[in-house]
PDB file of C-alpha atoms in Angstrom:
ATOM      1  CA  MET V   1     -11.927  -2.044  17.440  1.00  0.00           C
ATOM      2  CA  SER V   2     -14.788  -3.062  15.198  1.00  0.00           C
ATOM      3  CA  ASN V   3     -18.051  -1.177  15.256  1.00  0.00           C
ATOM      4  CA  GLN V   4     -19.539  -2.654  12.095  1.00  0.00           C
ATOM      5  CA  ASN V   5     -19.209  -6.244  10.976  1.00  0.00           C
ATOM      6  CA  GLN V   6     -20.316  -7.553   7.629  1.00  0.00           C
ATOM      7  CA  GLU V   7     -19.921 -11.157   6.549  1.00  0.00           C
ATOM      8  CA  ILE V   8     -18.387 -11.296   3.066  1.00  0.00           C
ATOM      9  CA  THR V   9     -17.375 -14.929   2.646  1.00  0.00           C
ATOM     10  CA  PRO V  10     -17.123 -17.873   5.059  1.00  0.00           C
ATOM     11  CA  LYS V  11     -13.390 -17.151   5.204  1.00  0.00           C
ATOM     12  CA  MET V  12     -13.418 -13.351   5.585  1.00  0.00           C
ATOM     13  CA  ARG V  13     -15.377 -10.567   7.189  1.00  0.00           C
ATOM     14  CA  ILE V  14     -15.298  -6.769   7.100  1.00  0.00           C
ATOM     15  CA  ALA V  15     -14.768  -4.604  10.180  1.00  0.00           C
ATOM     16  CA  VAL V  16     -15.101  -0.809  10.049  1.00  0.00           C
ATOM     17  CA  THR V  17     -13.967   1.558  12.803  1.00  0.00           C
ATOM     18  CA  ASP V  18     -15.582   4.809  13.861  1.00  0.00           C
ATOM     19  CA  PHE V  19     -14.391   8.065  12.326  1.00  0.00           C
ATOM     20  CA  GLN V  20     -11.858  10.054  14.336  1.00  0.00           C
ATOM     21  CA  ALA V  21     -10.789  13.668  13.879  1.00  0.00           C
ATOM     22  CA  LEU V  22      -7.423  14.310  12.249  1.00  0.00           C
ATOM     23  CA  HIS V  23      -4.724  16.423  13.877  1.00  0.00           C
ATOM     24  CA  ALA V  24      -4.771  20.073  12.744  1.00  0.00           C
ATOM     25  CA  ASN V  25      -7.963  19.402  10.793  1.00  0.00           C
ATOM     26  CA  ARG V  26      -6.044  18.019   7.814  1.00  0.00           C
ATOM     27  CA  ARG V  27      -8.297  17.777   4.760  1.00  0.00           C
ATOM     28  CA  THR V  28      -8.461  16.366   1.254  1.00  0.00           C
ATOM     29  CA  PRO V  29     -10.305  18.073  -1.629  1.00  0.00           C
ATOM     30  CA  ARG V  30     -12.652  15.078  -1.880  1.00  0.00           C
ATOM     31  CA  PRO V  31     -13.040  11.725  -0.109  1.00  0.00           C
ATOM     32  CA  LEU V  32      -9.860   9.646  -0.194  1.00  0.00           C
ATOM     33  CA  PHE V  33      -9.354   5.890   0.222  1.00  0.00           C
ATOM     34  CA  ALA V  34      -5.893   4.343   0.629  1.00  0.00           C
ATOM     35  CA  ILE V  35      -5.356   0.570   0.518  1.00  0.00           C
ATOM     36  CA  GLY V  36      -2.388  -0.862   2.384  1.00  0.00           C
ATOM     37  CA  ASP V  37       0.095  -3.608   1.507  1.00  0.00           C
ATOM     38  CA  MET V  38      -1.606  -6.692  -0.005  1.00  0.00           C
ATOM     39  CA  HIS V  39       1.500  -8.845  -0.649  1.00  0.00           C
ATOM     40  CA  GLY V  40       0.084 -11.344  -3.124  1.00  0.00           C
ATOM     41  CA  HIS V  41      -3.228 -11.944  -1.333  1.00  0.00           C
ATOM     42  CA  ALA V  42      -5.624 -11.393  -4.226  1.00  0.00           C
ATOM     43  CA  ASP V  43      -8.598 -12.931  -2.410  1.00  0.00           C
ATOM     44  CA  ALA V  44      -8.338 -10.351   0.370  1.00  0.00           C
ATOM     45  CA  LEU V  45      -7.934  -7.499  -2.119  1.00  0.00           C
ATOM     46  CA  ALA V  46     -10.961  -8.687  -4.111  1.00  0.00           C
ATOM     47  CA  THR V  47     -12.974  -8.687  -0.883  1.00  0.00           C
ATOM     48  CA  MET V  48     -11.739  -5.214   0.037  1.00  0.00           C
ATOM     49  CA  LEU V  49     -12.553  -3.783  -3.396  1.00  0.00           C
ATOM     50  CA  ALA V  50     -16.040  -5.295  -3.321  1.00  0.00           C
ATOM     51  CA  HIS V  51     -16.615  -3.715   0.085  1.00  0.00           C
ATOM     52  CA  LEU V  52     -15.317  -0.311  -0.996  1.00  0.00           C
ATOM     53  CA  ARG V  53     -17.586  -0.348  -4.039  1.00  0.00           C
ATOM     54  CA  LEU V  54     -20.551  -0.767  -1.696  1.00  0.00           C
ATOM     55  CA  VAL V  55     -19.335   2.046   0.574  1.00  0.00           C
ATOM     56  CA  ILE V  56     -18.698   4.437  -2.298  1.00  0.00           C
ATOM     57  CA  ASP V  57     -22.004   3.672  -4.009  1.00  0.00           C
ATOM     58  CA  ALA V  58     -23.974   4.033  -0.773  1.00  0.00           C
ATOM     59  CA  GLU V  59     -22.243   7.047   0.769  1.00  0.00           C
ATOM     60  CA  TYR V  60     -20.878   9.051  -2.184  1.00  0.00           C
ATOM     61  CA  GLY V  61     -23.021   8.100  -5.158  1.00  0.00           C
ATOM     62  CA  ALA V  62     -21.936  10.109  -8.199  1.00  0.00           C
ATOM     63  CA  ALA V  63     -19.593  12.377  -6.206  1.00  0.00           C
ATOM     64  CA  PRO V  64     -15.896  12.174  -7.165  1.00  0.00           C
ATOM     65  CA  VAL V  65     -13.613  10.067  -4.949  1.00  0.00           C
ATOM     66  CA  ASP V  66      -9.855   9.350  -4.931  1.00  0.00           C
ATOM     67  CA  LEU V  67      -8.297   5.927  -4.308  1.00  0.00           C
ATOM     68  CA  VAL V  68      -4.602   5.199  -3.726  1.00  0.00           C
ATOM     69  CA  HIS V  69      -2.934   1.780  -3.570  1.00  0.00           C
ATOM     70  CA  LEU V  70       0.087   2.215  -1.287  1.00  0.00           C
ATOM     71  CA  GLY V  71       2.283  -0.443  -2.901  1.00  0.00           C
ATOM     72  CA  ASP V  72       3.724  -3.888  -2.088  1.00  0.00           C
ATOM     73  CA  TYR V  73       1.437  -5.846  -4.385  1.00  0.00           C
ATOM     74  CA  VAL V  74       3.876  -8.762  -4.660  1.00  0.00           C
ATOM     75  CA  ASP V  75       5.927 -11.156  -2.470  1.00  0.00           C
ATOM     76  CA  ARG V  76       4.961 -13.157   0.634  1.00  0.00           C
ATOM     77  CA  GLY V  77       1.630 -14.279  -0.817  1.00  0.00           C
ATOM     78  CA  PRO V  78       0.417 -16.861  -3.335  1.00  0.00           C
ATOM     79  CA  ASP V  79      -1.039 -14.638  -6.070  1.00  0.00           C
ATOM     80  CA  PRO V  80       0.976 -11.501  -6.878  1.00  0.00           C
ATOM     81  CA  LEU V  81      -0.215 -11.571 -10.483  1.00  0.00           C
ATOM     82  CA  GLY V  82      -3.810 -11.593  -9.266  1.00  0.00           C
ATOM     83  CA  VAL V  83      -3.167  -8.595  -7.018  1.00  0.00           C
ATOM     84  CA  MET V  84      -1.599  -6.627  -9.857  1.00  0.00           C
ATOM     85  CA  ALA V  85      -4.521  -7.484 -12.140  1.00  0.00           C
ATOM     86  CA  LEU V  86      -7.026  -6.289  -9.541  1.00  0.00           C
ATOM     87  CA  VAL V  87      -5.142  -3.027  -9.027  1.00  0.00           C
ATOM     88  CA  ARG V  88      -4.924  -2.499 -12.790  1.00  0.00           C
ATOM     89  CA  ASP V  89      -8.661  -3.118 -13.200  1.00  0.00           C
ATOM     90  CA  GLY V  90      -9.525  -0.857 -10.274  1.00  0.00           C
ATOM     91  CA  LEU V  91     -12.930  -0.222  -8.789  1.00  0.00           C
ATOM     92  CA  GLU V  92     -14.557   0.150 -12.196  1.00  0.00           C
ATOM     93  CA  ARG V  93     -16.261   3.376 -11.182  1.00  0.00           C
ATOM     94  CA  ASP V  94     -16.042   6.432 -13.451  1.00  0.00           C
ATOM     95  CA  THR V  95     -16.282   8.678 -10.386  1.00  0.00           C
ATOM     96  CA  VAL V  96     -13.178   7.160  -8.734  1.00  0.00           C
ATOM     97  CA  ALA V  97      -9.722   8.427  -9.734  1.00  0.00           C
ATOM     98  CA  GLU V  98      -7.087   5.799  -8.884  1.00  0.00           C
ATOM     99  CA  VAL V  99      -3.323   5.936  -8.338  1.00  0.00           C
ATOM    100  CA  ALA V 100      -0.964   3.009  -7.700  1.00  0.00           C
ATOM    101  CA  LEU V 101       2.268   3.687  -5.810  1.00  0.00           C
ATOM    102  CA  LEU V 102       5.588   1.847  -5.898  1.00  0.00           C
ATOM    103  CA  GLY V 103       6.462  -0.279  -2.867  1.00  0.00           C
ATOM    104  CA  ASN V 104       9.896  -1.643  -2.026  1.00  0.00           C
ATOM    105  CA  HIS V 105       8.803  -5.196  -2.881  1.00  0.00           C
ATOM    106  CA  ASP V 106       7.455  -4.004  -6.233  1.00  0.00           C
ATOM    107  CA  TRP V 107      10.799  -2.300  -6.793  1.00  0.00           C
ATOM    108  CA  PHE V 108      12.604  -5.616  -6.240  1.00  0.00           C
ATOM    109  CA  LEU V 109      10.482  -7.307  -8.913  1.00  0.00           C
ATOM    110  CA  ALA V 110      10.790  -4.402 -11.335  1.00  0.00           C
ATOM    111  CA  ALA V 111      14.575  -4.318 -10.884  1.00  0.00           C
ATOM    112  CA  ALA V 112      14.804  -8.107 -11.313  1.00  0.00           C
ATOM    113  CA  ALA V 113      13.126  -7.635 -14.708  1.00  0.00           C
ATOM    114  CA  GLN V 114      15.313  -4.573 -15.382  1.00  0.00           C
ATOM    115  CA  LEU V 115      12.325  -2.277 -15.611  1.00  0.00           C
ATOM    116  CA  ARG V 116      12.487   1.376 -14.487  1.00  0.00           C
ATOM    117  CA  GLY V 117      16.163   1.516 -15.533  1.00  0.00           C
ATOM    118  CA  GLU V 118      17.400  -0.384 -12.478  1.00  0.00           C
ATOM    119  CA  THR V 119      18.789  -3.824 -11.684  1.00  0.00           C
ATOM    120  CA  LEU V 120      19.553  -5.980  -8.626  1.00  0.00           C
ATOM    121  CA  SER V 121      22.959  -6.555  -7.103  1.00  0.00           C
ATOM    122  CA  LEU V 122      23.763 -10.010  -5.719  1.00  0.00           C
ATOM    123  CA  ARG V 123      23.102  -8.753  -2.195  1.00  0.00           C
ATOM    124  CA  GLN V 124      19.741  -7.298  -3.249  1.00  0.00           C
ATOM    125  CA  TRP V 125      18.796 -10.583  -4.935  1.00  0.00           C
ATOM    126  CA  ASN V 126      19.450 -12.434  -1.685  1.00  0.00           C
ATOM    127  CA  VAL V 127      17.494  -9.891   0.367  1.00  0.00           C
ATOM    128  CA  TRP V 128      14.574 -10.153  -2.035  1.00  0.00           C
ATOM    129  CA  LEU V 129      14.520 -13.953  -2.075  1.00  0.00           C
ATOM    130  CA  SER V 130      14.570 -14.127   1.726  1.00  0.00           C
ATOM    131  CA  ASN V 131      11.754 -11.572   2.055  1.00  0.00           C
ATOM    132  CA  GLY V 132       9.073 -12.984  -0.205  1.00  0.00           C
ATOM    133  CA  GLY V 133      10.741 -12.992  -3.601  1.00  0.00           C
ATOM    134  CA  ARG V 134      10.728 -16.786  -3.784  1.00  0.00           C
ATOM    135  CA  GLU V 135       6.924 -16.811  -3.617  1.00  0.00           C
ATOM    136  CA  THR V 136       6.745 -14.323  -6.471  1.00  0.00           C
ATOM    137  CA  LEU V 137       9.178 -16.316  -8.605  1.00  0.00           C
ATOM    138  CA  ASP V 138       7.096 -19.448  -7.947  1.00  0.00           C
ATOM    139  CA  ALA V 139       3.975 -17.597  -9.062  1.00  0.00           C
ATOM    140  CA  LEU V 140       5.769 -16.543 -12.239  1.00  0.00           C
ATOM    141  CA  GLY V 141       6.394 -20.147 -13.220  1.00  0.00           C
ATOM    142  CA  GLU V 142       8.670 -21.825 -10.703  1.00  0.00           C
ATOM    143  CA  LEU V 143      11.637 -19.653 -11.593  1.00  0.00           C
ATOM    144  CA  SER V 144      14.671 -19.957  -9.337  1.00  0.00           C
ATOM    145  CA  TYR V 145      17.579 -17.615  -8.715  1.00  0.00           C
ATOM    146  CA  THR V 146      19.650 -19.461 -11.316  1.00  0.00           C
ATOM    147  CA  THR V 147      16.937 -19.413 -13.988  1.00  0.00           C
ATOM    148  CA  ALA V 148      15.263 -16.069 -13.223  1.00  0.00           C
ATOM    149  CA  ARG V 149      17.090 -13.967 -15.746  1.00  0.00           C
ATOM    150  CA  PRO V 150      15.573 -10.559 -16.512  1.00  0.00           C
ATOM    151  CA  GLU V 151      14.240 -11.614 -19.911  1.00  0.00           C
ATOM    152  CA  ARG V 152      12.510 -14.681 -18.428  1.00  0.00           C
ATOM    153  CA  ILE V 153      10.959 -12.650 -15.624  1.00  0.00           C
ATOM    154  CA  LEU V 154       9.765 -10.065 -18.148  1.00  0.00           C
ATOM    155  CA  THR V 155       8.190 -12.777 -20.294  1.00  0.00           C
ATOM    156  CA  ALA V 156       6.513 -14.367 -17.272  1.00  0.00           C
ATOM    157  CA  LEU V 157       5.136 -11.021 -16.153  1.00  0.00           C
ATOM    158  CA  GLY V 158       3.582 -10.243 -19.521  1.00  0.00           C
ATOM    159  CA  PRO V 159       3.274  -6.800 -21.105  1.00  0.00           C
ATOM    160  CA  GLU V 160       0.421  -5.548 -18.895  1.00  0.00           C
ATOM    161  CA  ASN V 161       2.244  -6.237 -15.620  1.00  0.00           C
ATOM    162  CA  ALA V 162       5.520  -4.931 -17.025  1.00  0.00           C
ATOM    163  CA  THR V 163       3.832  -1.662 -17.965  1.00  0.00           C
ATOM    164  CA  PHE V 164       2.113  -1.548 -14.581  1.00  0.00           C
ATOM    165  CA  LEU V 165       5.397  -1.928 -12.671  1.00  0.00           C
ATOM    166  CA  SER V 166       7.153   0.587 -14.922  1.00  0.00           C
ATOM    167  CA  ASN V 167       4.523   3.266 -14.352  1.00  0.00           C
ATOM    168  CA  LEU V 168       3.998   3.066 -10.582  1.00  0.00           C
ATOM    169  CA  SER V 169       4.158   6.486  -8.921  1.00  0.00           C
ATOM    170  CA  LEU V 170       6.356   7.409  -5.953  1.00  0.00           C
ATOM    171  CA  SER V 171       3.823   9.685  -4.264  1.00  0.00           C
ATOM    172  CA  ALA V 172       0.423  11.302  -4.612  1.00  0.00           C
ATOM    173  CA  ARG V 173      -0.797  14.422  -2.850  1.00  0.00           C
ATOM    174  CA  PHE V 174      -4.386  15.330  -2.049  1.00  0.00           C
ATOM    175  CA  GLY V 175      -4.692  18.676  -0.306  1.00  0.00           C
ATOM    176  CA  ASP V 176      -3.164  18.321   3.164  1.00  0.00           C
ATOM    177  CA  VAL V 177      -2.462  14.579   2.676  1.00  0.00           C
ATOM    178  CA  LEU V 178       0.628  13.081   1.047  1.00  0.00           C
ATOM    179  CA  CYS V 179       0.471   9.359   0.192  1.00  0.00           C
ATOM    180  CA  VAL V 180       3.707   7.367  -0.113  1.00  0.00           C
ATOM    181  CA  HIS V 181       4.665   3.744   0.426  1.00  0.00           C
ATOM    182  CA  ALA V 182       7.045   3.987   3.385  1.00  0.00           C
ATOM    183  CA  GLY V 183       7.327   7.605   4.522  1.00  0.00           C
ATOM    184  CA  ILE V 184       9.471  10.677   3.988  1.00  0.00           C
ATOM    185  CA  ASP V 185      12.799  11.896   5.328  1.00  0.00           C
ATOM    186  CA  PRO V 186      12.084  14.626   7.907  1.00  0.00           C
ATOM    187  CA  GLY V 187      15.424  16.261   7.135  1.00  0.00           C
ATOM    188  CA  ILE V 188      14.675  16.849   3.448  1.00  0.00           C
ATOM    189  CA  ALA V 189      12.222  19.226   1.785  1.00  0.00           C
ATOM    190  CA  LEU V 190       9.120  17.578   0.366  1.00  0.00           C
ATOM    191  CA  ASP V 191      10.097  18.424  -3.211  1.00  0.00           C
ATOM    192  CA  ASP V 192      13.539  16.823  -2.739  1.00  0.00           C
ATOM    193  CA  GLN V 193      12.516  13.438  -1.312  1.00  0.00           C
ATOM    194  CA  ARG V 194      14.505  10.469  -2.641  1.00  0.00           C
ATOM    195  CA  GLN V 195      13.014   7.271  -4.033  1.00  0.00           C
ATOM    196  CA  GLU V 196      15.011   5.212  -1.526  1.00  0.00           C
ATOM    197  CA  ASP V 197      13.342   6.954   1.407  1.00  0.00           C
ATOM    198  CA  LEU V 198       9.863   7.035  -0.113  1.00  0.00           C
ATOM    199  CA  ILE V 199       9.831   3.237  -0.490  1.00  0.00           C
ATOM    200  CA  TRP V 200      12.103   2.120   2.383  1.00  0.00           C
ATOM    201  CA  ILE V 201      12.296   4.585   5.283  1.00  0.00           C
ATOM    202  CA  ARG V 202      11.221   3.796   8.823  1.00  0.00           C
ATOM    203  CA  GLU V 203      13.124   5.888  11.355  1.00  0.00           C
ATOM    204  CA  PRO V 204      13.449   8.810  11.722  1.00  0.00           C
ATOM    205  CA  PHE V 205      10.140   9.231   9.887  1.00  0.00           C
ATOM    206  CA  LEU V 206       7.975   7.154  12.215  1.00  0.00           C
ATOM    207  CA  GLU V 207       8.965   9.042  15.353  1.00  0.00           C
ATOM    208  CA  PRO V 208      10.822  12.185  14.231  1.00  0.00           C
ATOM    209  CA  ALA V 209      12.287  14.427  16.906  1.00  0.00           C
ATOM    210  CA  GLU V 210      11.208  17.376  14.776  1.00  0.00           C
ATOM    211  CA  ARG V 211       7.567  16.466  15.291  1.00  0.00           C
ATOM    212  CA  GLU V 212       7.352  18.664  18.385  1.00  0.00           C
ATOM    213  CA  GLN V 213       8.378  21.626  16.218  1.00  0.00           C
ATOM    214  CA  GLY V 214       5.508  20.993  13.828  1.00  0.00           C
ATOM    215  CA  TRP V 215       7.177  18.721  11.256  1.00  0.00           C
ATOM    216  CA  PRO V 216       6.034  18.273   8.591  1.00  0.00           C
ATOM    217  CA  PRO V 217       4.764  21.816   8.128  1.00  0.00           C
ATOM    218  CA  ASP V 218       1.826  21.274   5.816  1.00  0.00           C
ATOM    219  CA  VAL V 219       1.095  17.582   5.230  1.00  0.00           C
ATOM    220  CA  LEU V 220      -0.248  14.485   6.891  1.00  0.00           C
ATOM    221  CA  VAL V 221       1.622  11.475   5.500  1.00  0.00           C
ATOM    222  CA  VAL V 222      -0.383   8.324   4.700  1.00  0.00           C
ATOM    223  CA  HIS V 223       1.827   5.263   4.312  1.00  0.00           C
ATOM    224  CA  GLY V 224       2.136   1.490   4.456  1.00  0.00           C
ATOM    225  CA  HIS V 225       5.355  -0.567   4.736  1.00  0.00           C
ATOM    226  CA  THR V 226       5.577  -0.943   8.545  1.00  0.00           C
ATOM    227  CA  PRO V 227       2.838  -3.049  10.199  1.00  0.00           C
ATOM    228  CA  SER V 228       3.919  -2.090  13.712  1.00  0.00           C
ATOM    229  CA  ALA V 229       3.357   1.583  12.807  1.00  0.00           C
ATOM    230  CA  HIS V 230      -0.373   1.174  12.043  1.00  0.00           C
ATOM    231  CA  GLY V 231      -2.633   3.877  13.411  1.00  0.00           C
ATOM    232  CA  VAL V 232      -3.490   7.595  13.347  1.00  0.00           C
ATOM    233  CA  PHE V 233      -0.812   9.980  14.639  1.00  0.00           C
ATOM    234  CA  PRO V 234      -0.366  13.770  14.419  1.00  0.00           C
ATOM    235  CA  HIS V 235       2.060  13.639  11.485  1.00  0.00           C
ATOM    236  CA  ARG V 236       1.157  10.342   9.790  1.00  0.00           C
ATOM    237  CA  ILE V 237      -1.332   7.490   9.361  1.00  0.00           C
ATOM    238  CA  GLY V 238       0.020   3.953   9.031  1.00  0.00           C
ATOM    239  CA  VAL V 239      -2.277   1.748   6.956  1.00  0.00           C
ATOM    240  CA  ASP V 240      -0.291  -1.515   6.744  1.00  0.00           C
ATOM    241  CA  THR V 241      -1.501  -4.150   9.211  1.00  0.00           C
ATOM    242  CA  GLY V 242       0.781  -6.972   8.044  1.00  0.00           C
ATOM    243  CA  GLY V 243      -2.028  -8.996   6.511  1.00  0.00           C
ATOM    244  CA  PHE V 244       0.275 -11.687   5.137  1.00  0.00           C
ATOM    245  CA  HIS V 245       0.925 -12.882   8.705  1.00  0.00           C
ATOM    246  CA  THR V 246      -1.831 -11.244  10.824  1.00  0.00           C
ATOM    247  CA  GLY V 247      -4.758 -12.042   8.532  1.00  0.00           C
ATOM    248  CA  VAL V 248      -5.905  -8.403   8.678  1.00  0.00           C
ATOM    249  CA  PHE V 249      -5.746  -6.234   5.536  1.00  0.00           C
ATOM    250  CA  THR V 250      -6.600  -2.559   5.799  1.00  0.00           C
ATOM    251  CA  ALA V 251      -7.820   0.465   3.878  1.00  0.00           C
ATOM    252  CA  LEU V 252      -8.081   4.030   5.152  1.00  0.00           C
ATOM    253  CA  GLU V 253     -10.888   6.476   4.411  1.00  0.00           C
ATOM    254  CA  ILE V 254     -10.474  10.237   4.883  1.00  0.00           C
ATOM    255  CA  ARG V 255     -13.270  12.778   4.508  1.00  0.00           C
ATOM    256  CA  ASP V 256     -14.120  16.136   6.061  1.00  0.00           C
ATOM    257  CA  GLY V 257     -11.056  16.140   8.303  1.00  0.00           C
ATOM    258  CA  ARG V 258     -11.826  12.711   9.765  1.00  0.00           C
ATOM    259  CA  ALA V 259     -10.520   9.190   9.179  1.00  0.00           C
ATOM    260  CA  ARG V 260     -11.626   5.602   9.691  1.00  0.00           C
ATOM    261  CA  PHE V 261     -10.270   2.156   8.831  1.00  0.00           C
ATOM    262  CA  HIS V 262     -11.849  -0.648   6.806  1.00  0.00           C
ATOM    263  CA  HIS V 263     -10.429  -4.098   7.620  1.00  0.00           C
ATOM    264  CA  VAL V 264     -10.703  -7.385   5.748  1.00  0.00           C
ATOM    265  CA  VAL V 265     -10.295 -10.035   8.438  1.00  0.00           C
ATOM    266  CA  ARG V 266      -9.623 -13.704   7.802  1.00  0.00           C
ATOM    267  CA  ASP V 267     -11.776 -16.233   9.613  1.00  0.00           C
ATOM    268  CA  GLY V 268     -10.527 -17.011  13.103  1.00  0.00           C
ATOM    269  CA  VAL V 269      -8.611 -13.745  13.556  1.00  0.00           C
ATOM    270  CA  ASP V 270      -9.578 -11.702  16.640  1.00  0.00           C
ATOM    271  CA  LEU V 271      -9.228  -7.947  16.218  1.00  0.00           C
ATOM    272  CA  GLY V 272      -9.354  -7.461  19.979  1.00  0.00           C
TER     273      GLY V 272
END
């Protein structure tokens, strides 16, 4: 898997794969980086951003570059506030245009604070708490289900994080590449995609029967959300590697019709 290894800290290293050609020569107008699900692991994101700064400075210089965060900044990790702060601050490069997308876990937090005009049902509260929401509430000040009222969550988040969650995008397109958190519904036109699918879908997007007929007609979808779906495929590229339990966090780089992965790997993890 790894063709380059760079020691970053005693607890993490960087591994970079070789470039591989994309199906149908899909292209972006300029180099594109997409960072997968970080789930409250600010130390890994800080390491990834430091690495990408080096790559961009060395290989692109003053040329314009795009960067997309694919969502799921919170839950399942110890420092969701730190992850959101790092995404807000960005790479601190004038040549890099950055977009942050909404993930389903970010939606849970935003709805719990009644941002974006939505709220959580009792069932959704229970789903959230059992899938990483408890860690986020702890990070916000040891809030529990009984004390985590929307106004308290909003206060704990602070105005910068509240604005961040309110303004997250559902998708971003770059030439032949469409970036979303989870995927798209193969039975719906691109312009008619629903938020629920963009942040939640797995099947039939991951293995659509329509793929043999050329679906989707004009895009390669870059997504996170499903660790088991990581890799480069004709109709999609899965960037999420389930770092919160595998110890491997991933970013994708696309340029000139080719793609490669950049991995932050925790000490002791074997990439195989």
